[in-house]
mmCIF file of N, CA and C in Angstrom:
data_model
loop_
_atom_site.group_PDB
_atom_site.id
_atom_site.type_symbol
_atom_site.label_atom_id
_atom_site.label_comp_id
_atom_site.label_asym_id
_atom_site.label_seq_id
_atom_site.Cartn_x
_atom_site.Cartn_y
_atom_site.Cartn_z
ATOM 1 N N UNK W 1 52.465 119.920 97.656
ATOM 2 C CA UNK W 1 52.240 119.121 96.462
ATOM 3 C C UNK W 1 53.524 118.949 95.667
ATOM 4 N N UNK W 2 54.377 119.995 95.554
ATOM 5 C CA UNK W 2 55.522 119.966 94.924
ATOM 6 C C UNK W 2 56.727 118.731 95.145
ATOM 7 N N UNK W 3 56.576 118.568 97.032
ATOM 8 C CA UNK W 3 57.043 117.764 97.383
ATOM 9 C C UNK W 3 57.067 115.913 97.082
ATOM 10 N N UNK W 4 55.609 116.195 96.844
ATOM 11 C CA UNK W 4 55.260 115.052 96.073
ATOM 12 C C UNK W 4 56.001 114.287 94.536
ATOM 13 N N UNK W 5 56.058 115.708 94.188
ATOM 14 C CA UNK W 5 56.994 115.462 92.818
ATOM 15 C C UNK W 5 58.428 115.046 93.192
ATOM 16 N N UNK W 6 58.746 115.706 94.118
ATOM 17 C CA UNK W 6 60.346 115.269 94.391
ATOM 18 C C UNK W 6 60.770 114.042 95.203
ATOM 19 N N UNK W 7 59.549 113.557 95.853
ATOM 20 C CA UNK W 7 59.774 112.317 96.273
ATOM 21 C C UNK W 7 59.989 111.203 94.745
ATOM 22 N N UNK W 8 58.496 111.363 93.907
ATOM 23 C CA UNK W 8 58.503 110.450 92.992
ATOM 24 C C UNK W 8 59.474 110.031 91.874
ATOM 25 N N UNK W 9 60.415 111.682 92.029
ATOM 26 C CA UNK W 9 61.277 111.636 91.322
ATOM 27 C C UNK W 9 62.443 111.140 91.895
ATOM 28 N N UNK W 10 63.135 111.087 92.949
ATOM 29 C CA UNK W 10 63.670 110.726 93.832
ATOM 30 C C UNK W 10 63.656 108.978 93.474
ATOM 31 N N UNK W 11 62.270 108.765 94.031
ATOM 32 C CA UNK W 11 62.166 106.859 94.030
ATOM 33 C C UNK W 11 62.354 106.456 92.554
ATOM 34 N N UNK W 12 62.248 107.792 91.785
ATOM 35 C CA UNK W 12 62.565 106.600 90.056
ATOM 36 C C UNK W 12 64.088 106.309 90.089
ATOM 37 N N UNK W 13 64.692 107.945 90.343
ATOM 38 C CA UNK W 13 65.768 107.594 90.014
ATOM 39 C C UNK W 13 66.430 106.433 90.951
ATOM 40 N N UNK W 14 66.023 106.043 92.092
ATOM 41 C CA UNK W 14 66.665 104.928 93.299
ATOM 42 C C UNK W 14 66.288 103.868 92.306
ATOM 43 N N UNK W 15 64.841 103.560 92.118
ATOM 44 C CA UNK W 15 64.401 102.272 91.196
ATOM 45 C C UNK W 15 65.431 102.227 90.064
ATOM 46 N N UNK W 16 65.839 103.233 89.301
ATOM 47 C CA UNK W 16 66.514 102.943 87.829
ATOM 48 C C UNK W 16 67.634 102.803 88.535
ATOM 49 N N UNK W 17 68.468 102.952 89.301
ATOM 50 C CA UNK W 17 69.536 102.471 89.856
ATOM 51 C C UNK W 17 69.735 101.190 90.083
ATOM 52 N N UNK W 18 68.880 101.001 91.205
ATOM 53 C CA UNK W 18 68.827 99.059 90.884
ATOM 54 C C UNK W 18 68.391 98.457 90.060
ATOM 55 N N UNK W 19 67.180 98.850 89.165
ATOM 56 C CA UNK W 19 67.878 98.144 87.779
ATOM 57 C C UNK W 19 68.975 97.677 87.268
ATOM 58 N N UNK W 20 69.556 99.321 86.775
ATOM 59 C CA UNK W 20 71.038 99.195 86.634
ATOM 60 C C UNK W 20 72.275 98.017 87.107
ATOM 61 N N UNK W 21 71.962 98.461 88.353
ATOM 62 C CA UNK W 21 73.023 97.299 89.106
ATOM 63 C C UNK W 21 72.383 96.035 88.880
ATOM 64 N N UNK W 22 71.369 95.273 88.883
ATOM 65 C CA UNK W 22 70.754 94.380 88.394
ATOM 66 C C UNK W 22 71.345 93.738 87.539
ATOM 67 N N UNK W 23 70.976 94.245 86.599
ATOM 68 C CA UNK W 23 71.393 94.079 84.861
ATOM 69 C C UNK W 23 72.724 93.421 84.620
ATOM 70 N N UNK W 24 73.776 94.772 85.226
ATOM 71 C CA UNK W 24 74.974 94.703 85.521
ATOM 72 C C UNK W 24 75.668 93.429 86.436
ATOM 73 N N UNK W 25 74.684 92.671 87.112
ATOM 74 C CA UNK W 25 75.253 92.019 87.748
ATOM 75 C C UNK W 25 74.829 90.369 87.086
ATOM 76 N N UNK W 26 73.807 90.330 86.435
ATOM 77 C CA UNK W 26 73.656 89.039 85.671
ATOM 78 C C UNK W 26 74.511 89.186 84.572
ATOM 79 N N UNK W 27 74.521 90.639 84.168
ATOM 80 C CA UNK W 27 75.769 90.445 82.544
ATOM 81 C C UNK W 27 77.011 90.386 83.321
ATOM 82 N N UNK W 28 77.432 90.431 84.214
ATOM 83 C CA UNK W 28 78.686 89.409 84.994
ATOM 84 C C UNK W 28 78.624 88.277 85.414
ATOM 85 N N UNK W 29 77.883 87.784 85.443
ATOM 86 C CA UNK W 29 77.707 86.506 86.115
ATOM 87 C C UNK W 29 77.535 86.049 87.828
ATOM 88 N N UNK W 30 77.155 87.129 88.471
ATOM 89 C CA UNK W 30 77.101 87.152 89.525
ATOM 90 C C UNK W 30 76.018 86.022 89.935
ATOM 91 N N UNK W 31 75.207 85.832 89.219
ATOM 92 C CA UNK W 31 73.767 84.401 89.589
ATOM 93 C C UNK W 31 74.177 83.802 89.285
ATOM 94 N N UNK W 32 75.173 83.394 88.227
ATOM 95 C CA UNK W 32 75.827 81.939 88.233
ATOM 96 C C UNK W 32 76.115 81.044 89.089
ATOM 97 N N UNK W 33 75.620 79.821 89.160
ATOM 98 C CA UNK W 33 75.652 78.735 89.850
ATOM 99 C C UNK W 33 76.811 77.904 89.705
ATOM 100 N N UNK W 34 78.160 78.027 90.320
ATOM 101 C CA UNK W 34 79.045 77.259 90.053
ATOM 102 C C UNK W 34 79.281 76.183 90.895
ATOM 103 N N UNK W 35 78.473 76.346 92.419
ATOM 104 C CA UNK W 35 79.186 75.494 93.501
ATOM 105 C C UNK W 35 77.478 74.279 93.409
ATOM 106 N N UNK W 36 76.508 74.440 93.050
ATOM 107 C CA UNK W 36 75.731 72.999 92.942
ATOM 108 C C UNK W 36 76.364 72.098 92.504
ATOM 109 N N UNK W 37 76.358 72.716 90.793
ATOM 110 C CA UNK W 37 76.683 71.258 90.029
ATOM 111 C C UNK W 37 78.048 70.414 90.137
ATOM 112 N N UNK W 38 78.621 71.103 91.271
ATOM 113 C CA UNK W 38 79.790 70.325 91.471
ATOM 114 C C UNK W 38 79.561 68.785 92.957
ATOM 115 N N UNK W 39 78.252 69.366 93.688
ATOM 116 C CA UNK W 39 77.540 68.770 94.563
ATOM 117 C C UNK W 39 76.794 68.170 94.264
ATOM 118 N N UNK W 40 75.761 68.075 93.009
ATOM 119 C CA UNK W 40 74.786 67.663 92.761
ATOM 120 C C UNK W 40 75.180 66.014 92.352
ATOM 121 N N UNK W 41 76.273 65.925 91.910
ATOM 122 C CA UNK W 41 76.798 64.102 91.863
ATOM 123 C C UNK W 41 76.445 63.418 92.633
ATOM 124 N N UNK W 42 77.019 63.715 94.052
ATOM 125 C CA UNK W 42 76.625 62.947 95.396
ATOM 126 C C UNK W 42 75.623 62.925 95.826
ATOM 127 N N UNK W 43 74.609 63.968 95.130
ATOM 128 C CA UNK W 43 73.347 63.066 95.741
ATOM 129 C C UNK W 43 72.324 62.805 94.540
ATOM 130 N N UNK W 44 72.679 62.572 93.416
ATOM 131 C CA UNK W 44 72.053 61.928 92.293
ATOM 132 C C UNK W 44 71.811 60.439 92.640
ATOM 133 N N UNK W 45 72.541 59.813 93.113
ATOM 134 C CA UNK W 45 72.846 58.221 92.804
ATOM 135 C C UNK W 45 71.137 58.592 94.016
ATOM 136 N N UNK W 46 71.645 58.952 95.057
ATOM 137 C CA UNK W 46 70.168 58.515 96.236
ATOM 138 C C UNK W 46 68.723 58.600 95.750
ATOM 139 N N UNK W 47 69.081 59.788 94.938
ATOM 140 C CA UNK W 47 67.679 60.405 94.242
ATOM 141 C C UNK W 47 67.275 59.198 93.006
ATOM 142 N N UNK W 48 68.240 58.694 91.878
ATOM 143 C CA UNK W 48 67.431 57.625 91.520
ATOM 144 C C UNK W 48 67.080 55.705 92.049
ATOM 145 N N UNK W 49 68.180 55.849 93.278
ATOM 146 C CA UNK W 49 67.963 54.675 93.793
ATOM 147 C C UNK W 49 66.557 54.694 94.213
ATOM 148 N N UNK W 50 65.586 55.717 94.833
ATOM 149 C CA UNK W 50 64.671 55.852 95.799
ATOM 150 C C UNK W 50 63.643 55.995 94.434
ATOM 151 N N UNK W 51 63.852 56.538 93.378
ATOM 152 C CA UNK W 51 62.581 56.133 92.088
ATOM 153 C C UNK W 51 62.346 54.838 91.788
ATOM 154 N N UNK W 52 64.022 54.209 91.846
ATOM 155 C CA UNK W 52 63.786 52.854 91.330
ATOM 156 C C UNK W 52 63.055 51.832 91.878
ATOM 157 N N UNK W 53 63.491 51.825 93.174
ATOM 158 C CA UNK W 53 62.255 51.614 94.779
ATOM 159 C C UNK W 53 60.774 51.222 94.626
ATOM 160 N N UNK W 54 60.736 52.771 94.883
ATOM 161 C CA UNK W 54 59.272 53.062 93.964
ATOM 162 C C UNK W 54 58.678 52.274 92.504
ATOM 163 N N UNK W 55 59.502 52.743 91.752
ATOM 164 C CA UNK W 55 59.115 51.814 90.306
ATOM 165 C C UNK W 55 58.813 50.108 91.055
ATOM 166 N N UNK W 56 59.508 49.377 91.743
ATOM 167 C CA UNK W 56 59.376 48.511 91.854
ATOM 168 C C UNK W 56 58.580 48.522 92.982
ATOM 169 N N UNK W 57 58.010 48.744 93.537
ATOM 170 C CA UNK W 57 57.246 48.580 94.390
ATOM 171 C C UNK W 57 55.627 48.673 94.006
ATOM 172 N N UNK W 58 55.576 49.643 93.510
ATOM 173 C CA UNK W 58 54.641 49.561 91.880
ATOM 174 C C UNK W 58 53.922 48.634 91.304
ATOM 175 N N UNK W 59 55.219 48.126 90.557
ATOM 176 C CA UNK W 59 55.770 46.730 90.017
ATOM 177 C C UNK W 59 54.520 45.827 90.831
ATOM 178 N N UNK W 60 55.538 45.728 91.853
ATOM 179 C CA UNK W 60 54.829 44.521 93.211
ATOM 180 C C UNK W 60 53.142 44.492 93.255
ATOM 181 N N UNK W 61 53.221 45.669 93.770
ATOM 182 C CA UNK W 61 51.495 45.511 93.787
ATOM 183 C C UNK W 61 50.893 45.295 92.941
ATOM 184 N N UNK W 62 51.184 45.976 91.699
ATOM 185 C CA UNK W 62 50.218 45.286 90.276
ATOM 186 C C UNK W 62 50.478 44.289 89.899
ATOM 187 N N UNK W 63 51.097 43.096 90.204
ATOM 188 C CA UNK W 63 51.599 42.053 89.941
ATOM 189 C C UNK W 63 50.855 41.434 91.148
ATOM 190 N N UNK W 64 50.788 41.711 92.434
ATOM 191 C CA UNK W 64 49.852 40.717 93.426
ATOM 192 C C UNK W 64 48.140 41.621 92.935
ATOM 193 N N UNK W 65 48.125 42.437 92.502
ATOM 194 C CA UNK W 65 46.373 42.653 92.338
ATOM 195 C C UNK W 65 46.423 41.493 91.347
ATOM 196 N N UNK W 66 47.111 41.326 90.498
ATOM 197 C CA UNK W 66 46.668 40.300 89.160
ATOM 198 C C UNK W 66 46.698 39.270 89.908
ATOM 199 N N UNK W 67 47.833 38.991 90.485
ATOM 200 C CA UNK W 67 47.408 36.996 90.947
ATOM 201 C C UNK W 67 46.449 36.986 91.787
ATOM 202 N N UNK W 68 45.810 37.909 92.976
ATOM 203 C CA UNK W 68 44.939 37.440 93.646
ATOM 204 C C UNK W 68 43.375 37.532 92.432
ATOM 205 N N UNK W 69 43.559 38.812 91.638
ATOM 206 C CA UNK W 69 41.987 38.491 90.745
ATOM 207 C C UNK W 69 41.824 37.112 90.191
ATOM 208 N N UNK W 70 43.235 36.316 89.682
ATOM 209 C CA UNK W 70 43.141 34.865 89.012
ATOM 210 C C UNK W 70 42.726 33.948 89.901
#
């Protein structure tokens, strides 16, 4: 049973460790994202050409439902 204790104590202190390093590593900036937004230009333009598309295509059909109801 004792053993039990020394495992649990064991896994806190491993768990509070990576915390630690955790912590430590967002208050550096280690998740910082520097290399997207330098990529994300080149494929913006595709991403709203293909809404605009859409928007108009949209467009189209509700514009032929109306002339064929007239």
């Amino acid at each position: 049973m004792s053993v039990l204790f020394v495992l649990i104590g064991a896994s806190m202190l491993v768990a509070g460790g990576f915390l630690i390093a955790f912590l430590w590593a967002v208050k550096k900036g280690q998740y910082d994202d520097t290399y997207s937004p330098s990529v994300r230009i080149l494929f913006d333009d595709q991403e709203k050409e293909a809404q605009k598309k859409e928007k108009e295509q949209q467009i189209e059909k509700e514009t032929t439902k109306k002339n064929h109801k007239s």
